[in-house]
């Protein structure tokens, strides 16, 4: 991945149309890279799919494919039994644990969090006042802001980075 550093002499329109990230695999040429990466992906897929094909090939007494390893029918059944029992026990465990977490979460939400405030009410009220002051100074009165249906924010009205945090610190909230 390479970043294009010729951005300094470009206009905004040129910057929007410019590709900032280049991938040599998709560029013309680079055949060595394309061959290496394609072979690596194919090899990875073979490693991933081969055990599944062995299990399918060993599920019957006669193999489906002669070029893929085949267990005897008895070994295939034992393997299937072990895999099935592991998946069944793991699936039941995940369902049980997930259900326990769901019940605990629902209990906490209904009985604990609903009755107890998890924030400082005084601080939240002060922060709301500070935010309303900032918004009124930048965008007009609250009635205007709530009744308007369409509004274009001028560039000078944009909030600078960390303005709200700094105002909270100044006002002590």
mmCIF file of C-alpha atoms in Angstrom:
data_model
loop_
_atom_site.group_PDB
_atom_site.id
_atom_site.type_symbol
_atom_site.label_atom_id
_atom_site.label_comp_id
_atom_site.label_asym_id
_atom_site.label_seq_id
_atom_site.Cartn_x
_atom_site.Cartn_y
_atom_site.Cartn_z
ATOM 1 C CA UNK A 1 0.000 0.000 0.000
ATOM 2 C CA UNK A 2 1.453 3.333 -1.026
ATOM 3 C CA UNK A 3 0.217 6.865 -0.253
ATOM 4 C CA UNK A 4 0.349 9.400 -3.072
ATOM 5 C CA UNK A 5 2.242 12.524 -1.927
ATOM 6 C CA UNK A 6 1.464 14.730 -4.949
ATOM 7 C CA UNK A 7 -1.598 16.129 -3.148
ATOM 8 C CA UNK A 8 -0.035 19.476 -2.231
ATOM 9 C CA UNK A 9 -0.308 20.952 -5.742
ATOM 10 C CA UNK A 10 -3.863 19.735 -6.441
ATOM 11 C CA UNK A 11 -7.165 21.573 -6.162
ATOM 12 C CA UNK A 12 -9.991 20.241 -3.949
ATOM 13 C CA UNK A 13 -11.815 18.784 -6.945
ATOM 14 C CA UNK A 14 -8.682 16.963 -8.075
ATOM 15 C CA UNK A 15 -8.166 15.616 -4.545
ATOM 16 C CA UNK A 16 -11.684 14.186 -4.437
ATOM 17 C CA UNK A 17 -11.206 12.394 -7.757
ATOM 18 C CA UNK A 18 -7.741 11.092 -6.941
ATOM 19 C CA UNK A 19 -7.068 7.565 -5.700
ATOM 20 C CA UNK A 20 -4.995 7.771 -2.541
ATOM 21 C CA UNK A 21 -4.305 4.052 -2.138
ATOM 22 C CA UNK A 22 -2.678 1.979 -4.824
ATOM 23 C CA UNK A 23 -2.581 -1.823 -5.025
ATOM 24 C CA UNK A 24 0.127 -3.235 -7.258
ATOM 25 C CA UNK A 25 -1.806 -6.503 -7.705
ATOM 26 C CA UNK A 26 -4.476 -4.735 -9.782
ATOM 27 C CA UNK A 27 -2.104 -2.542 -11.787
ATOM 28 C CA UNK A 28 -0.945 -3.566 -15.238
ATOM 29 C CA UNK A 29 2.095 -5.816 -15.208
ATOM 30 C CA UNK A 30 3.450 -7.127 -11.901
ATOM 31 C CA UNK A 31 2.999 -10.726 -13.066
ATOM 32 C CA UNK A 32 5.356 -12.153 -10.447
ATOM 33 C CA UNK A 33 3.313 -10.613 -7.641
ATOM 34 C CA UNK A 34 0.011 -11.747 -9.187
ATOM 35 C CA UNK A 35 1.220 -15.327 -9.628
ATOM 36 C CA UNK A 36 2.647 -15.510 -6.075
ATOM 37 C CA UNK A 37 -0.460 -14.106 -4.418
ATOM 38 C CA UNK A 38 -2.855 -16.181 -6.529
ATOM 39 C CA UNK A 39 -0.960 -19.393 -5.716
ATOM 40 C CA UNK A 40 -0.895 -18.484 -2.015
ATOM 41 C CA UNK A 41 -4.674 -17.960 -2.023
ATOM 42 C CA UNK A 42 -5.333 -21.213 -3.898
ATOM 43 C CA UNK A 43 -3.035 -23.154 -1.550
ATOM 44 C CA UNK A 44 -4.843 -21.634 1.459
ATOM 45 C CA UNK A 45 -8.224 -22.663 0.037
ATOM 46 C CA UNK A 46 -6.954 -26.216 -0.509
ATOM 47 C CA UNK A 47 -5.749 -26.399 3.109
ATOM 48 C CA UNK A 48 -9.155 -25.188 4.256
ATOM 49 C CA UNK A 49 -11.314 -27.403 2.021
ATOM 50 C CA UNK A 50 -9.319 -30.679 2.001
ATOM 51 C CA UNK A 51 -10.344 -31.880 5.509
ATOM 52 C CA UNK A 52 -13.986 -31.277 4.629
ATOM 53 C CA UNK A 53 -13.606 -33.303 1.428
ATOM 54 C CA UNK A 54 -11.913 -36.132 3.395
ATOM 55 C CA UNK A 55 -14.841 -36.219 5.829
ATOM 56 C CA UNK A 56 -17.357 -36.302 2.958
ATOM 57 C CA UNK A 57 -15.310 -38.925 1.090
ATOM 58 C CA UNK A 58 -15.132 -41.125 4.201
ATOM 59 C CA UNK A 59 -18.828 -40.952 5.083
ATOM 60 C CA UNK A 60 -19.670 -43.954 2.868
ATOM 61 C CA UNK A 61 -18.093 -47.367 2.418
ATOM 62 C CA UNK A 62 -17.007 -46.538 -1.146
ATOM 63 C CA UNK A 63 -15.112 -43.281 -1.796
ATOM 64 C CA UNK A 64 -16.634 -40.546 -3.946
ATOM 65 C CA UNK A 65 -13.231 -39.419 -5.212
ATOM 66 C CA UNK A 66 -10.224 -41.716 -5.612
ATOM 67 C CA UNK A 67 -7.651 -38.903 -5.389
ATOM 68 C CA UNK A 68 -8.773 -37.856 -1.872
ATOM 69 C CA UNK A 69 -7.900 -39.835 1.252
ATOM 70 C CA UNK A 70 -10.555 -42.334 2.338
ATOM 71 C CA UNK A 71 -10.927 -43.877 5.783
ATOM 72 C CA UNK A 72 -12.529 -47.214 6.160
ATOM 73 C CA UNK A 73 -16.245 -47.012 6.759
ATOM 74 C CA UNK A 74 -15.844 -47.855 10.469
ATOM 75 C CA UNK A 75 -13.167 -45.154 10.979
ATOM 76 C CA UNK A 76 -15.357 -42.633 9.144
ATOM 77 C CA UNK A 77 -18.321 -43.416 11.406
ATOM 78 C CA UNK A 78 -16.174 -43.054 14.539
ATOM 79 C CA UNK A 79 -14.861 -39.703 13.244
ATOM 80 C CA UNK A 80 -18.376 -38.502 12.443
ATOM 81 C CA UNK A 81 -19.588 -39.586 15.880
ATOM 82 C CA UNK A 82 -16.765 -37.676 17.626
ATOM 83 C CA UNK A 83 -17.261 -34.540 15.515
ATOM 84 C CA UNK A 84 -21.030 -34.657 16.018
ATOM 85 C CA UNK A 85 -20.702 -35.054 19.806
ATOM 86 C CA UNK A 86 -18.147 -32.213 20.038
ATOM 87 C CA UNK A 87 -20.347 -29.900 17.939
ATOM 88 C CA UNK A 88 -23.466 -30.879 19.893
ATOM 89 C CA UNK A 89 -21.837 -30.314 23.296
ATOM 90 C CA UNK A 90 -20.212 -27.055 22.130
ATOM 91 C CA UNK A 91 -23.471 -25.801 20.610
ATOM 92 C CA UNK A 92 -25.452 -26.632 23.739
ATOM 93 C CA UNK A 93 -22.783 -24.938 25.861
ATOM 94 C CA UNK A 94 -22.918 -21.771 23.746
ATOM 95 C CA UNK A 95 -26.728 -21.743 23.868
ATOM 96 C CA UNK A 96 -26.733 -22.270 27.637
ATOM 97 C CA UNK A 97 -24.142 -19.581 28.359
ATOM 98 C CA UNK A 98 -25.792 -17.120 25.939
ATOM 99 C CA UNK A 99 -29.166 -17.694 27.578
ATOM 100 C CA UNK A 100 -27.694 -17.130 31.030
ATOM 101 C CA UNK A 101 -26.077 -13.858 29.889
ATOM 102 C CA UNK A 102 -29.362 -12.771 28.261
ATOM 103 C CA UNK A 103 -31.364 -13.447 31.416
ATOM 104 C CA UNK A 104 -28.772 -11.631 33.560
ATOM 105 C CA UNK A 105 -28.705 -8.651 31.187
ATOM 106 C CA UNK A 106 -32.510 -8.416 31.113
ATOM 107 C CA UNK A 107 -32.666 -8.597 34.916
ATOM 108 C CA UNK A 108 -30.047 -5.858 35.298
ATOM 109 C CA UNK A 109 -31.822 -3.641 32.782
ATOM 110 C CA UNK A 110 -35.298 -4.078 34.290
ATOM 111 C CA UNK A 111 -34.503 -4.120 38.007
ATOM 112 C CA UNK A 112 -31.179 -2.370 38.558
ATOM 113 C CA UNK A 113 -30.575 0.176 35.799
ATOM 114 C CA UNK A 114 -34.226 1.258 35.581
ATOM 115 C CA UNK A 115 -34.289 2.247 39.262
ATOM 116 C CA UNK A 116 -30.828 3.762 39.573
ATOM 117 C CA UNK A 117 -29.415 6.674 37.621
ATOM 118 C CA UNK A 118 -26.006 5.922 36.199
ATOM 119 C CA UNK A 119 -25.028 9.563 35.715
ATOM 120 C CA UNK A 120 -24.640 12.709 37.769
ATOM 121 C CA UNK A 121 -27.895 14.648 37.333
ATOM 122 C CA UNK A 122 -26.407 17.977 38.378
ATOM 123 C CA UNK A 123 -23.474 17.591 35.963
ATOM 124 C CA UNK A 124 -25.795 16.520 33.126
ATOM 125 C CA UNK A 125 -27.992 19.580 33.695
ATOM 126 C CA UNK A 126 -24.952 21.894 33.674
ATOM 127 C CA UNK A 127 -23.608 20.279 30.514
ATOM 128 C CA UNK A 128 -26.982 20.722 28.802
ATOM 129 C CA UNK A 129 -26.909 24.427 29.663
ATOM 130 C CA UNK A 130 -23.357 24.788 28.306
ATOM 131 C CA UNK A 131 -24.304 22.986 25.087
ATOM 132 C CA UNK A 132 -27.390 25.188 24.653
ATOM 133 C CA UNK A 133 -25.210 28.294 25.076
ATOM 134 C CA UNK A 134 -22.772 27.071 22.418
ATOM 135 C CA UNK A 135 -25.579 26.098 20.029
ATOM 136 C CA UNK A 136 -27.393 29.409 20.549
ATOM 137 C CA UNK A 137 -24.212 31.378 19.839
ATOM 138 C CA UNK A 138 -23.475 29.355 16.698
ATOM 139 C CA UNK A 139 -26.867 28.430 15.251
ATOM 140 C CA UNK A 140 -29.498 30.737 16.760
ATOM 141 C CA UNK A 141 -32.169 30.428 19.453
ATOM 142 C CA UNK A 142 -33.502 27.035 20.472
ATOM 143 C CA UNK A 143 -37.020 27.711 19.107
ATOM 144 C CA UNK A 144 -35.501 28.527 15.710
ATOM 145 C CA UNK A 145 -33.306 25.393 15.736
ATOM 146 C CA UNK A 146 -36.204 23.129 16.643
ATOM 147 C CA UNK A 147 -38.682 24.621 14.149
ATOM 148 C CA UNK A 148 -36.438 24.860 11.070
ATOM 149 C CA UNK A 149 -36.697 22.069 8.515
ATOM 150 C CA UNK A 150 -33.615 22.792 6.405
ATOM 151 C CA UNK A 151 -30.460 24.668 7.316
ATOM 152 C CA UNK A 152 -27.050 24.994 5.700
ATOM 153 C CA UNK A 153 -24.209 25.421 8.160
ATOM 154 C CA UNK A 154 -21.695 28.039 7.075
ATOM 155 C CA UNK A 155 -18.038 27.001 7.335
ATOM 156 C CA UNK A 156 -17.355 29.521 10.092
ATOM 157 C CA UNK A 157 -20.180 27.969 12.169
ATOM 158 C CA UNK A 158 -18.519 24.543 12.304
ATOM 159 C CA UNK A 159 -17.445 23.548 15.791
ATOM 160 C CA UNK A 160 -13.679 23.408 16.233
ATOM 161 C CA UNK A 161 -12.129 20.240 17.598
ATOM 162 C CA UNK A 162 -12.356 19.926 21.394
ATOM 163 C CA UNK A 163 -14.512 23.072 21.782
ATOM 164 C CA UNK A 164 -17.175 21.294 23.814
ATOM 165 C CA UNK A 165 -14.638 19.561 26.054
ATOM 166 C CA UNK A 166 -12.872 22.876 26.689
ATOM 167 C CA UNK A 167 -16.157 24.627 27.531
ATOM 168 C CA UNK A 168 -17.063 21.846 29.948
ATOM 169 C CA UNK A 169 -13.694 22.267 31.676
ATOM 170 C CA UNK A 170 -14.070 26.074 31.840
ATOM 171 C CA UNK A 171 -17.540 25.794 33.403
ATOM 172 C CA UNK A 172 -16.467 22.977 35.723
ATOM 173 C CA UNK A 173 -18.863 20.340 34.497
#
